[in-house]
Amino acid sequence: MLASVFVVAACGLVYELAAAALASYVLGDSVLQFSTIIGAYLFAMGVGSYLSRFFDRQLPAHFLRIELLVALIGGALPALLFIANAWAPGAFRLLLYGLVLVVGTLVGLEIPLVMRILKRNVALRDLVSQVLTFDYLGALAVSVAFPLVLVPQLGLIRTGLLFGLMNAAVALWALWLFRHELRQWRAHAAACVGVLALLGAGFAGADHITTLAEDRFYQDRIVASERSPWQRIVVTQGRNGHRLFLNGNLQFAQRDEYRYHEALVHPAMAAHGAPKKVAVLGGGDGLAVREVLKYPSVQSVTLVELDPAMTRLFAQQPALAQLNANALASPKVSIVNTDAFKWLEHDKGSYDVIVVDFPDPTNFAIGKLYTNSFYALLDQRLSAGGYAVVQTTSPLVARKSFWTVVTTIESVGLRAAPYHAHVPSFGEWGFVLASRRPWRMPDALPAGLRFLDLPALAPMFDFPRDMARVPADVNRLSNQALVTTYEREWGKVHE
C-alpha cells in the first residue's frame, strides 16, 4: 500500500501538470495558467479530503473505485482537451476546469482513504510519516521526469494514458490485496479489466487521437509534426503551400512568408551596406537566413535557435529545406541550439546585423526576450555601425504592445526606427530597427526580391493615425508588463 501511495502521488501530479501545460499551449500566459490550474487542483483536493470523512464502511472497495475513476478521467484528460480544442474550442476552458476539479477531488480522496486503511496495521505516528514520505517522493520523481523525459518522449496524450494505466494497476493491486474483504469481487475485477483495456487501447491509438484532433484544428494535411521539450511543431500543406504552427499559433504561410522575411531582413542588411558577420536569433525555419545569404558580403551567419527539433526539421526534410533554399546547409551558417538570452550573455562576438525573429510574447519565457535586459545585451553585441531588427507584433491589433517594444529598445540608449508591412496571413505587421546611429535609406536592394523595392521602403516607416505612437512603459525582466498587455490586446480580437 505504501508503494501505491508513491504511484498515486506521481499520477496525481502528472494530471495537474498536463492540464496546466495544455492550458498554457492553448490559452497562453503560462504563469497565469499554471497558477490558476494548480490553485483549482489544490482546492479540489481539499474538497476531496473533506469528503473522505463520509466514507465509513468498505474502505478498500471505495479506494478501488476511486482509483479506477482517477485512472479513466485523469488518464484521458489530455486527449479530451486536445479533441475539445479542435472540435469545440468554445468549450475548452469550461472542460479544462471541470476536469481539473473532478480529478482533483478524486485525488484528494485517495490519501485519506489509504491512511485509514493502513491505520489498522500501523501506528499513527509511523503511518503519517511513511505515507507523506512516499507521497512527496512520488511528486518529486514526476516533477523531474515530466518535462525532461515523459513529454519529450511520449507526448502529453500518451503520458496521461500511461499514468492512467498506473492508477488502474494500483486498483488491480488493491483488488488482489483485499480480495477477501470485497463483497462484489467479480464486478470489481470486471471494472479493472475494462478500464485497463480502454486505457491500453487509447495508449496504442494515441497517434490516431492526435491526428484526429490536429486534422480538424489545422484543416490542411499535416506533413510533419514533432513535440519537443519546448513546443509542439506542426507543418501542414494545402492549396496555398506549407504552413508552420508552434503550439497551434501560425508562424508562417508559404504563400506570403516572403513579404514578412523580406521586410524583416533587408531594411537592416541593405542599410549597413556590406555586412560581413550576421546573427539570427530565433528563426529556426531558416527563412530569415535565406534572405541574409542574398548579400555576397556576408562571411558568416550564426543562427541561435533554442529548439534543435526546428533546425533539424528545416535542414533535413527536403520539402522544408527547399523553402529556405537549403540555407541551413550553407557553409557560412553555424547553428547554435541554445537560449538566445544566455547566448548573448556569453558570446563575445561583434555583429554587423542581428536579426531577432522570436515568436510573439505570449508567455513570460518568451517575454524575457523583449525586455530592456535583453536589448542591453543586444547592444553589446552590435558593431559600431551595426543594426539590429526585431519582429514586433501588429501595431494595428496590439498597438500598445508594439510601442512598448519601441520604448524598451530606446530605454537602453539605442535609436529605434519602427516600421510596418502588410502580410496577408497576419495583417499589418510591425518591426523595429535598433542602432547607435540613425537608420538611413539604402542605395540598393538585392536583385530578385518579390515584395520590397526602394520606392516601397519609405512608406513603411510612416504610421497612420490608428497605428501612431502611444505612451508605453519599459518592459522589464522584473515585471514583464508586455506579456499582460499583449494578451489583453490580442484577447479582444478572439472574443
Short mmCIF file of C-alpha atoms in Angstrom, two decimals:
data_model
loop_
_atom_site.label_atom_id
_atom_site.label_comp_id
_atom_site.label_asym_id
_atom_site.label_seq_id
_atom_site.Cartn_x
_atom_site.Cartn_y
_atom_site.Cartn_z
CA MET A 1 0.00 0.00 0.00
CA LEU A 2 2.90 2.39 0.68
CA ALA A 3 4.22 1.66 -2.80
CA SER A 4 0.79 2.52 -4.14
CA VAL A 5 1.00 5.88 -2.33
CA PHE A 6 4.12 6.67 -4.37
CA VAL A 7 2.28 5.81 -7.60
CA VAL A 8 -0.87 7.68 -6.58
CA ALA A 9 1.12 10.85 -5.81
CA ALA A 10 3.02 10.60 -9.10
CA CYS A 11 -0.16 10.13 -11.11
CA GLY A 12 -1.97 13.00 -9.40
CA LEU A 13 0.85 15.42 -10.16
CA VAL A 14 1.05 14.30 -13.79
CA TYR A 15 -2.63 15.12 -14.37
CA GLU A 16 -2.11 18.54 -12.77
CA LEU A 17 0.97 19.31 -14.88
CA ALA A 18 -0.66 18.03 -18.07
CA ALA A 19 -3.70 20.27 -17.57
CA ALA A 20 -1.51 23.31 -16.84
CA ALA A 21 0.76 22.64 -19.83
CA LEU A 22 -2.20 22.26 -22.20
CA ALA A 23 -3.80 25.42 -20.82
CA SER A 24 -0.59 27.37 -21.47
CA TYR A 25 -0.35 25.96 -25.02
CA VAL A 26 -3.92 26.89 -25.89
CA LEU A 27 -4.64 29.96 -23.76
CA GLY A 28 -1.14 31.44 -23.49
CA ASP A 29 0.40 33.24 -20.46
CA SER A 30 1.99 30.18 -18.85
CA VAL A 31 2.35 31.80 -15.41
CA LEU A 32 -1.37 32.62 -15.23
CA GLN A 33 -2.43 29.19 -16.49
CA PHE A 34 -0.12 27.22 -14.19
CA SER A 35 -1.15 29.37 -11.21
CA THR A 36 -4.89 29.02 -11.77
CA ILE A 37 -4.77 25.31 -12.64
CA ILE A 38 -2.62 24.48 -9.61
CA GLY A 39 -4.86 26.61 -7.40
CA ALA A 40 -8.05 24.96 -8.68
CA TYR A 41 -6.49 21.49 -8.40
CA LEU A 42 -5.34 22.02 -4.80
CA PHE A 43 -8.75 23.43 -3.89
CA ALA A 44 -10.41 20.34 -5.37
CA MET A 45 -8.02 18.08 -3.43
CA GLY A 46 -9.08 19.87 -0.27
CA VAL A 47 -12.71 19.20 -1.16
CA GLY A 48 -11.89 15.53 -1.74
CA SER A 49 -10.07 15.27 1.59
CA TYR A 50 -13.10 16.74 3.35
CA LEU A 51 -15.49 14.36 1.58
CA SER A 52 -13.43 11.34 2.64
CA ARG A 53 -14.91 11.66 6.15
CA PHE A 54 -18.26 10.44 4.78
CA PHE A 55 -16.80 7.09 3.65
CA ASP A 56 -17.29 4.80 6.65
CA ARG A 57 -17.56 1.19 5.50
CA GLN A 58 -15.97 -0.94 2.83
CA LEU A 59 -12.98 1.39 2.55
CA PRO A 60 -10.97 -0.94 0.24
CA ALA A 61 -13.94 -1.05 -2.18
CA HIS A 62 -14.24 2.74 -2.16
CA PHE A 63 -10.49 3.11 -2.70
CA LEU A 64 -10.60 0.71 -5.64
CA ARG A 65 -13.50 2.55 -7.30
CA ILE A 66 -11.82 5.92 -6.83
CA GLU A 67 -8.58 4.61 -8.35
CA LEU A 68 -10.46 3.41 -11.42
CA LEU A 69 -12.23 6.76 -11.80
CA VAL A 70 -8.95 8.68 -11.44
CA ALA A 71 -7.31 6.34 -13.93
CA LEU A 72 -10.08 6.77 -16.50
CA ILE A 73 -10.74 10.51 -16.17
CA GLY A 74 -7.20 11.63 -15.36
CA GLY A 75 -5.60 9.38 -17.95
CA ALA A 76 -7.95 10.62 -20.67
CA LEU A 77 -7.66 14.29 -19.62
CA PRO A 78 -5.00 15.37 -22.18
CA ALA A 79 -6.73 13.53 -25.02
CA LEU A 80 -10.13 15.02 -24.15
CA LEU A 81 -8.68 18.54 -24.01
CA PHE A 82 -6.85 18.12 -27.32
CA ILE A 83 -10.07 16.98 -29.00
CA ALA A 84 -12.11 19.75 -27.36
CA ASN A 85 -9.65 22.40 -28.58
CA ALA A 86 -10.02 21.12 -32.14
CA TRP A 87 -13.73 20.32 -32.29
CA ALA A 88 -15.31 22.65 -29.71
CA PRO A 89 -12.82 25.43 -28.89
CA GLY A 90 -15.50 27.48 -27.18
CA ALA A 91 -15.94 24.75 -24.57
CA PHE A 92 -12.22 24.25 -23.91
CA ARG A 93 -11.94 26.44 -20.81
CA LEU A 94 -15.11 25.02 -19.23
CA LEU A 95 -14.00 21.42 -19.87
CA LEU A 96 -10.47 22.20 -18.65
CA TYR A 97 -11.54 23.46 -15.24
CA GLY A 98 -14.34 20.90 -14.97
CA LEU A 99 -11.87 18.03 -15.44
CA VAL A 100 -9.34 19.65 -13.10
CA LEU A 101 -11.96 19.92 -10.35
CA VAL A 102 -13.22 16.35 -10.83
CA VAL A 103 -9.74 14.78 -10.95
CA GLY A 104 -8.51 16.95 -8.06
CA THR A 105 -11.47 15.91 -5.90
CA LEU A 106 -10.86 12.23 -6.63
CA VAL A 107 -7.12 12.55 -5.95
CA GLY A 108 -7.95 14.33 -2.68
CA LEU A 109 -9.94 11.28 -1.60
CA GLU A 110 -7.09 8.82 -2.20
CA ILE A 111 -4.55 9.56 0.56
CA PRO A 112 -7.08 9.89 3.44
CA LEU A 113 -8.60 6.54 2.46
CA VAL A 114 -5.17 4.90 2.23
CA MET A 115 -4.26 6.23 5.68
CA ARG A 116 -7.48 4.94 7.20
CA ILE A 117 -6.92 1.52 5.63
CA LEU A 118 -3.32 1.34 6.84
CA LYS A 119 -4.29 2.52 10.33
CA ARG A 120 -5.46 -0.98 11.03
CA ASN A 121 -1.86 -2.26 10.99
CA VAL A 122 0.43 0.77 11.51
CA ALA A 123 0.78 3.12 14.48
CA LEU A 124 -0.47 6.66 13.73
CA ARG A 125 2.96 8.29 14.20
CA ASP A 126 4.63 5.91 11.76
CA LEU A 127 1.63 5.97 9.45
CA VAL A 128 1.68 9.72 8.86
CA SER A 129 5.43 9.91 8.32
CA GLN A 130 5.52 6.93 5.94
CA VAL A 131 2.54 7.99 3.85
CA LEU A 132 3.71 11.59 3.49
CA THR A 133 7.27 10.45 2.69
CA PHE A 134 6.12 8.25 -0.17
CA ASP A 135 3.65 10.93 -1.30
CA TYR A 136 6.37 13.59 -1.57
CA LEU A 137 8.85 11.21 -3.19
CA GLY A 138 6.31 10.39 -5.90
CA ALA A 139 5.74 14.09 -6.54
CA LEU A 140 9.50 14.71 -6.78
CA ALA A 141 10.04 11.91 -9.27
CA VAL A 142 7.30 13.14 -11.61
CA SER A 143 8.18 16.83 -11.36
CA VAL A 144 11.63 15.98 -12.75
CA ALA A 145 10.57 13.34 -15.26
CA PHE A 146 7.58 15.23 -16.73
CA PRO A 147 9.49 17.96 -18.63
CA LEU A 148 12.74 16.05 -19.19
CA VAL A 149 11.57 12.56 -20.17
CA LEU A 150 7.83 11.99 -20.32
CA VAL A 151 6.58 14.83 -22.58
CA PRO A 152 9.59 14.80 -24.98
CA GLN A 153 9.46 11.01 -25.39
CA LEU A 154 5.75 10.22 -25.12
CA GLY A 155 3.87 13.47 -25.67
CA LEU A 156 1.08 14.71 -23.42
CA ILE A 157 -1.61 12.26 -24.58
CA ARG A 158 0.48 9.11 -24.07
CA THR A 159 1.88 10.46 -20.78
CA GLY A 160 -1.64 10.92 -19.42
CA LEU A 161 -2.73 7.47 -20.56
CA LEU A 162 0.43 5.82 -19.19
CA PHE A 163 -0.21 7.22 -15.72
CA GLY A 164 -3.86 6.31 -16.04
CA LEU A 165 -2.70 2.74 -16.56
CA MET A 166 -0.54 3.06 -13.44
CA ASN A 167 -3.57 4.20 -11.43
CA ALA A 168 -5.52 1.25 -12.81
CA ALA A 169 -2.63 -1.04 -11.82
CA VAL A 170 -2.94 0.24 -8.24
CA ALA A 171 -6.64 -0.64 -8.39
CA LEU A 172 -5.72 -4.13 -9.65
CA TRP A 173 -3.25 -4.49 -6.79
CA ALA A 174 -5.95 -3.44 -4.31
CA LEU A 175 -8.29 -5.99 -5.90
CA TRP A 176 -5.84 -8.78 -5.09
CA LEU A 177 -4.73 -7.40 -1.72
CA PHE A 178 -8.27 -7.04 -0.38
CA ARG A 179 -9.81 -9.95 -2.26
CA HIS A 180 -11.21 -11.42 0.95
CA GLU A 181 -12.90 -8.16 2.00
CA LEU A 182 -14.56 -7.18 -1.27
CA ARG A 183 -18.20 -8.25 -1.44
CA GLN A 184 -18.57 -7.87 -5.20
CA TRP A 185 -15.18 -9.13 -6.25
CA ARG A 186 -16.24 -10.19 -9.75
CA ALA A 187 -17.80 -6.81 -10.53
CA HIS A 188 -14.66 -5.03 -9.32
CA ALA A 189 -12.48 -7.36 -11.37
CA ALA A 190 -14.55 -6.68 -14.49
CA ALA A 191 -14.29 -2.94 -13.89
CA CYS A 192 -10.49 -3.18 -13.55
CA VAL A 193 -10.19 -5.17 -16.77
CA GLY A 194 -12.49 -2.74 -18.59
CA VAL A 195 -10.56 0.36 -17.52
CA LEU A 196 -7.20 -1.24 -18.32
CA ALA A 197 -8.50 -2.26 -21.75
CA LEU A 198 -9.80 1.24 -22.52
CA LEU A 199 -6.61 2.97 -21.41
CA GLY A 200 -4.43 0.42 -23.17
CA ALA A 201 -6.37 0.91 -26.41
CA GLY A 202 -6.04 4.67 -26.02
CA PHE A 203 -2.28 4.38 -25.45
CA ALA A 204 -1.88 2.20 -28.54
CA GLY A 205 -4.01 4.56 -30.63
CA ALA A 206 -2.62 7.84 -29.25
CA ASP A 207 -1.25 8.82 -32.66
CA HIS A 208 -4.71 8.44 -34.18
CA ILE A 209 -6.20 10.62 -31.43
CA THR A 210 -3.60 13.30 -32.08
CA THR A 211 -4.21 13.11 -35.83
CA LEU A 212 -7.98 13.34 -35.32
CA ALA A 213 -7.60 16.49 -33.24
CA GLU A 214 -4.92 18.13 -35.36
CA ASP A 215 -6.52 17.42 -38.73
CA ARG A 216 -9.62 19.20 -37.52
CA PHE A 217 -7.67 22.06 -35.94
CA TYR A 218 -5.22 22.70 -38.77
CA GLN A 219 -7.61 21.78 -41.62
CA ASP A 220 -4.77 21.20 -44.11
CA ARG A 221 -2.88 17.90 -44.32
CA ILE A 222 -0.16 17.55 -41.68
CA VAL A 223 3.16 16.67 -43.32
CA ALA A 224 5.42 16.95 -40.27
CA SER A 225 4.81 17.11 -36.54
CA GLU A 226 7.04 16.85 -33.53
CA ARG A 227 6.79 17.62 -29.82
CA SER A 228 9.98 18.92 -28.30
CA PRO A 229 10.59 19.89 -24.66
CA TRP A 230 9.73 23.47 -25.65
CA GLN A 231 6.84 23.30 -28.10
CA ARG A 232 4.59 21.38 -30.46
CA ILE A 233 5.81 21.81 -34.06
CA VAL A 234 3.33 21.16 -36.85
CA VAL A 235 3.82 21.75 -40.58
CA THR A 236 0.81 21.48 -42.87
CA GLN A 237 0.41 21.51 -46.65
CA GLY A 238 -2.64 22.70 -48.54
CA ARG A 239 -3.64 24.58 -51.67
CA ASN A 240 -1.56 27.57 -50.62
CA GLY A 241 1.55 25.61 -49.71
CA HIS A 242 3.14 24.87 -46.37
CA ARG A 243 2.30 26.50 -43.07
CA LEU A 244 4.21 26.27 -39.79
CA PHE A 245 2.47 26.24 -36.40
CA LEU A 246 4.14 26.35 -32.99
CA ASN A 247 1.80 25.36 -30.15
CA GLY A 248 -1.11 25.98 -32.51
CA ASN A 249 -0.01 29.51 -33.45
CA LEU A 250 0.73 30.26 -37.11
CA GLN A 251 4.36 31.24 -37.71
CA PHE A 252 4.43 31.48 -41.49
CA ALA A 253 2.40 30.63 -44.57
CA GLN A 254 4.31 29.78 -47.72
CA ARG A 255 2.10 31.95 -49.95
CA ASP A 256 3.20 35.21 -48.30
CA GLU A 257 6.12 34.48 -45.98
CA TYR A 258 8.41 36.26 -48.46
CA ARG A 259 6.69 39.54 -47.56
CA TYR A 260 7.41 39.04 -43.87
CA HIS A 261 11.01 37.88 -44.26
CA GLU A 262 11.99 40.47 -46.86
CA ALA A 263 10.56 43.20 -44.61
CA LEU A 264 12.33 41.73 -41.59
CA VAL A 265 15.80 41.35 -43.08
CA HIS A 266 16.51 43.80 -45.90
CA PRO A 267 15.96 47.24 -44.33
CA ALA A 268 18.77 46.45 -41.86
CA MET A 269 21.05 44.49 -44.19
CA ALA A 270 20.83 46.93 -47.10
CA ALA A 271 21.25 49.99 -44.87
CA HIS A 272 24.50 48.61 -43.50
CA GLY A 273 25.90 48.31 -46.99
CA ALA A 274 28.31 45.44 -46.71
CA PRO A 275 27.57 43.31 -43.62
CA LYS A 276 30.08 40.54 -43.04
CA LYS A 277 29.10 38.99 -39.74
CA VAL A 278 25.39 38.38 -39.05
CA ALA A 279 23.46 36.72 -36.20
CA VAL A 280 19.87 35.47 -36.46
CA LEU A 281 18.14 34.88 -33.12
CA GLY A 282 15.13 32.60 -33.44
CA GLY A 283 14.04 31.86 -36.99
CA GLY A 284 14.88 28.16 -36.81
CA ASP A 285 12.95 27.64 -40.07
CA GLY A 286 15.90 29.22 -41.93
CA LEU A 287 13.75 31.65 -43.91
CA ALA A 288 15.42 34.76 -42.46
CA VAL A 289 18.82 33.13 -43.05
CA ARG A 290 17.81 32.62 -46.69
CA GLU A 291 17.33 36.38 -47.08
CA VAL A 292 20.59 37.18 -45.26
CA LEU A 293 22.57 34.97 -47.64
CA LYS A 294 21.46 37.10 -50.61
CA TYR A 295 24.27 39.53 -49.70
CA PRO A 296 27.64 38.49 -51.20
CA SER A 297 29.50 40.41 -48.47
CA VAL A 298 28.23 38.03 -45.76
CA GLN A 299 31.03 35.81 -44.49
CA SER A 300 29.30 34.13 -41.54
CA VAL A 301 25.80 33.71 -40.15
CA THR A 302 25.23 32.45 -36.60
CA LEU A 303 21.72 31.06 -36.16
CA VAL A 304 20.73 30.85 -32.49
CA GLU A 305 17.63 28.67 -32.14
CA LEU A 306 16.57 27.17 -28.81
CA ASP A 307 14.85 24.10 -30.25
CA PRO A 308 17.08 21.65 -32.17
CA ALA A 309 13.93 19.97 -33.49
CA MET A 310 13.19 23.11 -35.52
CA THR A 311 16.58 23.39 -37.17
CA ARG A 312 16.74 19.64 -37.77
CA LEU A 313 13.30 19.61 -39.40
CA PHE A 314 14.05 22.52 -41.75
CA ALA A 315 17.52 21.27 -42.60
CA GLN A 316 16.74 17.60 -43.26
CA GLN A 317 13.23 17.40 -44.71
CA PRO A 318 13.62 18.08 -48.46
CA ALA A 319 10.32 19.95 -48.94
CA LEU A 320 11.01 22.22 -45.97
CA ALA A 321 14.68 22.73 -46.80
CA GLN A 322 13.53 23.81 -50.26
CA LEU A 323 11.52 26.63 -48.65
CA ASN A 324 14.67 28.14 -47.18
CA ALA A 325 16.74 27.38 -50.31
CA ASN A 326 18.86 24.96 -48.23
CA ALA A 327 20.14 27.94 -46.27
CA LEU A 328 20.82 25.85 -43.16
CA ALA A 329 23.25 23.68 -45.14
CA SER A 330 25.33 26.67 -46.27
CA PRO A 331 28.99 26.54 -45.13
CA LYS A 332 28.58 30.15 -44.00
CA VAL A 333 25.91 29.17 -41.45
CA SER A 334 26.64 27.96 -37.92
CA ILE A 335 23.69 26.68 -35.88
CA VAL A 336 23.73 27.10 -32.11
CA ASN A 337 20.88 25.41 -30.24
CA THR A 338 20.63 27.35 -27.02
CA ASP A 339 18.65 30.08 -25.28
CA ALA A 340 19.28 33.41 -27.03
CA PHE A 341 19.41 35.31 -23.73
CA LYS A 342 22.16 33.06 -22.40
CA TRP A 343 23.96 33.17 -25.75
CA LEU A 344 24.08 36.97 -25.68
CA GLU A 345 25.42 36.86 -22.12
CA HIS A 346 28.31 34.55 -23.00
CA ASP A 347 29.11 35.32 -26.65
CA LYS A 348 31.94 37.80 -27.11
CA GLY A 349 31.48 38.44 -30.83
CA SER A 350 30.54 41.64 -32.62
CA TYR A 351 27.93 41.55 -35.40
CA ASP A 352 27.14 43.94 -38.22
CA VAL A 353 23.49 42.90 -38.29
CA ILE A 354 21.43 40.97 -35.73
CA VAL A 355 18.01 39.71 -36.84
CA VAL A 356 15.70 38.99 -33.90
CA ASP A 357 12.87 36.74 -35.06
CA PHE A 358 11.20 35.38 -31.92
CA PRO A 359 7.55 34.37 -31.55
CA ASP A 360 5.25 36.99 -30.06
CA PRO A 361 5.46 37.42 -26.24
CA THR A 362 2.59 35.09 -25.37
CA ASN A 363 4.23 33.98 -22.11
CA PHE A 364 6.96 35.05 -19.71
CA ALA A 365 9.53 32.59 -21.09
CA ILE A 366 9.36 34.44 -24.43
CA GLY A 367 8.60 37.80 -22.84
CA LYS A 368 12.09 37.95 -21.30
CA LEU A 369 13.42 38.24 -24.87
CA TYR A 370 11.58 41.56 -25.21
CA THR A 371 12.91 43.20 -22.02
CA ASN A 372 15.38 46.04 -21.54
CA SER A 373 17.83 43.49 -20.09
CA PHE A 374 17.78 41.58 -23.38
CA TYR A 375 18.17 44.71 -25.51
CA ALA A 376 21.09 45.88 -23.35
CA LEU A 377 22.84 42.60 -24.16
CA LEU A 378 21.91 43.05 -27.82
CA ASP A 379 23.56 46.47 -27.80
CA GLN A 380 26.81 44.93 -26.55
CA ARG A 381 26.93 42.51 -29.47
CA LEU A 382 26.35 45.15 -32.19
CA SER A 383 29.35 46.55 -34.07
CA ALA A 384 29.80 50.33 -34.02
CA GLY A 385 27.83 50.82 -37.23
CA GLY A 386 25.63 47.77 -36.83
CA TYR A 387 21.86 47.35 -36.96
CA ALA A 388 19.51 45.04 -35.10
CA VAL A 389 15.97 44.40 -36.27
CA VAL A 390 13.20 42.99 -34.07
CA GLN A 391 9.90 41.50 -35.22
CA THR A 392 7.34 43.25 -33.06
CA THR A 393 3.72 42.02 -33.42
CA SER A 394 0.95 44.06 -35.07
CA PRO A 395 0.90 47.83 -34.48
CA LEU A 396 -2.76 47.80 -35.53
CA VAL A 397 -4.13 44.98 -33.37
CA ALA A 398 -1.65 45.25 -30.49
CA ARG A 399 -0.81 48.93 -30.70
CA LYS A 400 0.41 49.45 -27.14
CA SER A 401 2.41 46.20 -27.24
CA PHE A 402 4.21 47.39 -30.37
CA TRP A 403 5.13 50.76 -28.91
CA THR A 404 6.15 49.10 -25.63
CA VAL A 405 8.88 47.31 -27.57
CA VAL A 406 9.97 50.60 -29.18
CA THR A 407 10.09 52.32 -25.77
CA THR A 408 12.03 49.41 -24.27
CA ILE A 409 14.66 49.49 -27.04
CA GLU A 410 15.09 53.24 -26.60
CA SER A 411 15.45 52.82 -22.83
CA VAL A 412 18.87 51.13 -23.25
CA GLY A 413 20.23 54.00 -25.35
CA LEU A 414 19.62 52.61 -28.83
CA ARG A 415 17.89 54.57 -31.57
CA ALA A 416 14.64 52.94 -32.70
CA ALA A 417 13.22 53.17 -36.20
CA PRO A 418 9.81 51.43 -36.23
CA TYR A 419 8.17 50.34 -39.47
CA HIS A 420 5.40 48.06 -40.70
CA ALA A 421 4.37 45.92 -43.66
CA HIS A 422 1.23 44.12 -44.72
CA VAL A 423 1.42 40.32 -44.61
CA PRO A 424 -1.98 38.83 -45.61
CA SER A 425 -1.70 35.83 -43.25
CA PHE A 426 -1.12 38.12 -40.27
CA GLY A 427 -2.45 41.51 -41.36
CA GLU A 428 -0.49 44.68 -40.63
CA TRP A 429 2.79 43.65 -39.00
CA GLY A 430 5.46 45.65 -37.22
CA PHE A 431 9.24 45.69 -36.94
CA VAL A 432 11.78 47.89 -35.15
CA LEU A 433 15.31 48.75 -36.30
CA ALA A 434 17.74 49.41 -33.43
CA SER A 435 21.16 51.01 -33.81
CA ARG A 436 23.56 53.57 -32.37
CA ARG A 437 23.37 55.71 -35.49
CA PRO A 438 20.24 56.87 -37.35
CA TRP A 439 18.86 54.48 -39.91
CA ARG A 440 19.43 55.63 -43.46
CA MET A 441 17.66 54.71 -46.66
CA PRO A 442 19.76 52.14 -48.57
CA ASP A 443 21.05 52.83 -52.05
CA ALA A 444 20.15 49.38 -53.39
CA LEU A 445 18.45 46.10 -52.56
CA PRO A 446 19.39 42.59 -53.70
CA ALA A 447 18.06 41.52 -57.08
CA GLY A 448 15.11 39.15 -57.29
CA LEU A 449 13.06 40.31 -54.30
CA ARG A 450 9.34 39.68 -54.69
CA PHE A 451 7.98 42.33 -52.32
CA LEU A 452 10.45 45.08 -51.49
CA ASP A 453 11.90 47.74 -53.73
CA LEU A 454 13.38 51.13 -52.89
CA PRO A 455 10.19 53.17 -53.58
CA ALA A 456 8.26 50.85 -51.21
CA LEU A 457 10.66 51.33 -48.30
CA ALA A 458 9.95 54.91 -47.25
CA PRO A 459 6.16 54.49 -46.74
CA MET A 460 6.82 51.54 -44.40
CA PHE A 461 8.23 54.00 -41.81
CA ASP A 462 5.07 56.15 -41.82
CA PHE A 463 2.34 55.25 -39.33
CA PRO A 464 -1.29 56.33 -39.90
CA ARG A 465 -3.34 57.65 -37.00
CA ASP A 466 -4.71 54.27 -35.89
CA MET A 467 -1.17 52.91 -35.52
CA ALA A 468 0.58 56.09 -34.33
CA ARG A 469 2.70 56.08 -31.21
CA VAL A 470 1.00 55.82 -27.82
CA PRO A 471 2.56 56.16 -24.33
CA ALA A 472 4.05 52.86 -23.16
CA ASP A 473 6.14 51.62 -20.23
CA VAL A 474 9.52 49.93 -20.41
CA ASN A 475 9.22 46.14 -20.39
CA ARG A 476 11.50 44.97 -17.59
CA LEU A 477 12.58 41.49 -16.59
CA SER A 478 11.15 42.11 -13.12
CA ASN A 479 7.59 42.84 -14.29
CA GLN A 480 7.21 41.86 -17.97
CA ALA A 481 4.24 44.15 -18.47
CA LEU A 482 4.39 43.42 -22.19
CA VAL A 483 3.03 39.88 -21.77
CA THR A 484 -0.07 41.14 -19.96
CA THR A 485 -0.60 43.96 -22.46
CA TYR A 486 -0.17 41.59 -25.39
CA GLU A 487 -2.64 39.05 -24.01
CA ARG A 488 -5.20 41.77 -23.33
CA GLU A 489 -4.93 43.32 -26.82
CA TRP A 490 -4.95 40.10 -28.79
CA GLY A 491 -7.62 38.64 -26.50
CA LYS A 492 -10.05 41.31 -27.69
CA VAL A 493 -9.61 40.00 -31.25
CA HIS A 494 -10.63 36.47 -30.25
CA GLU A 495 -13.60 37.43 -28.08
#
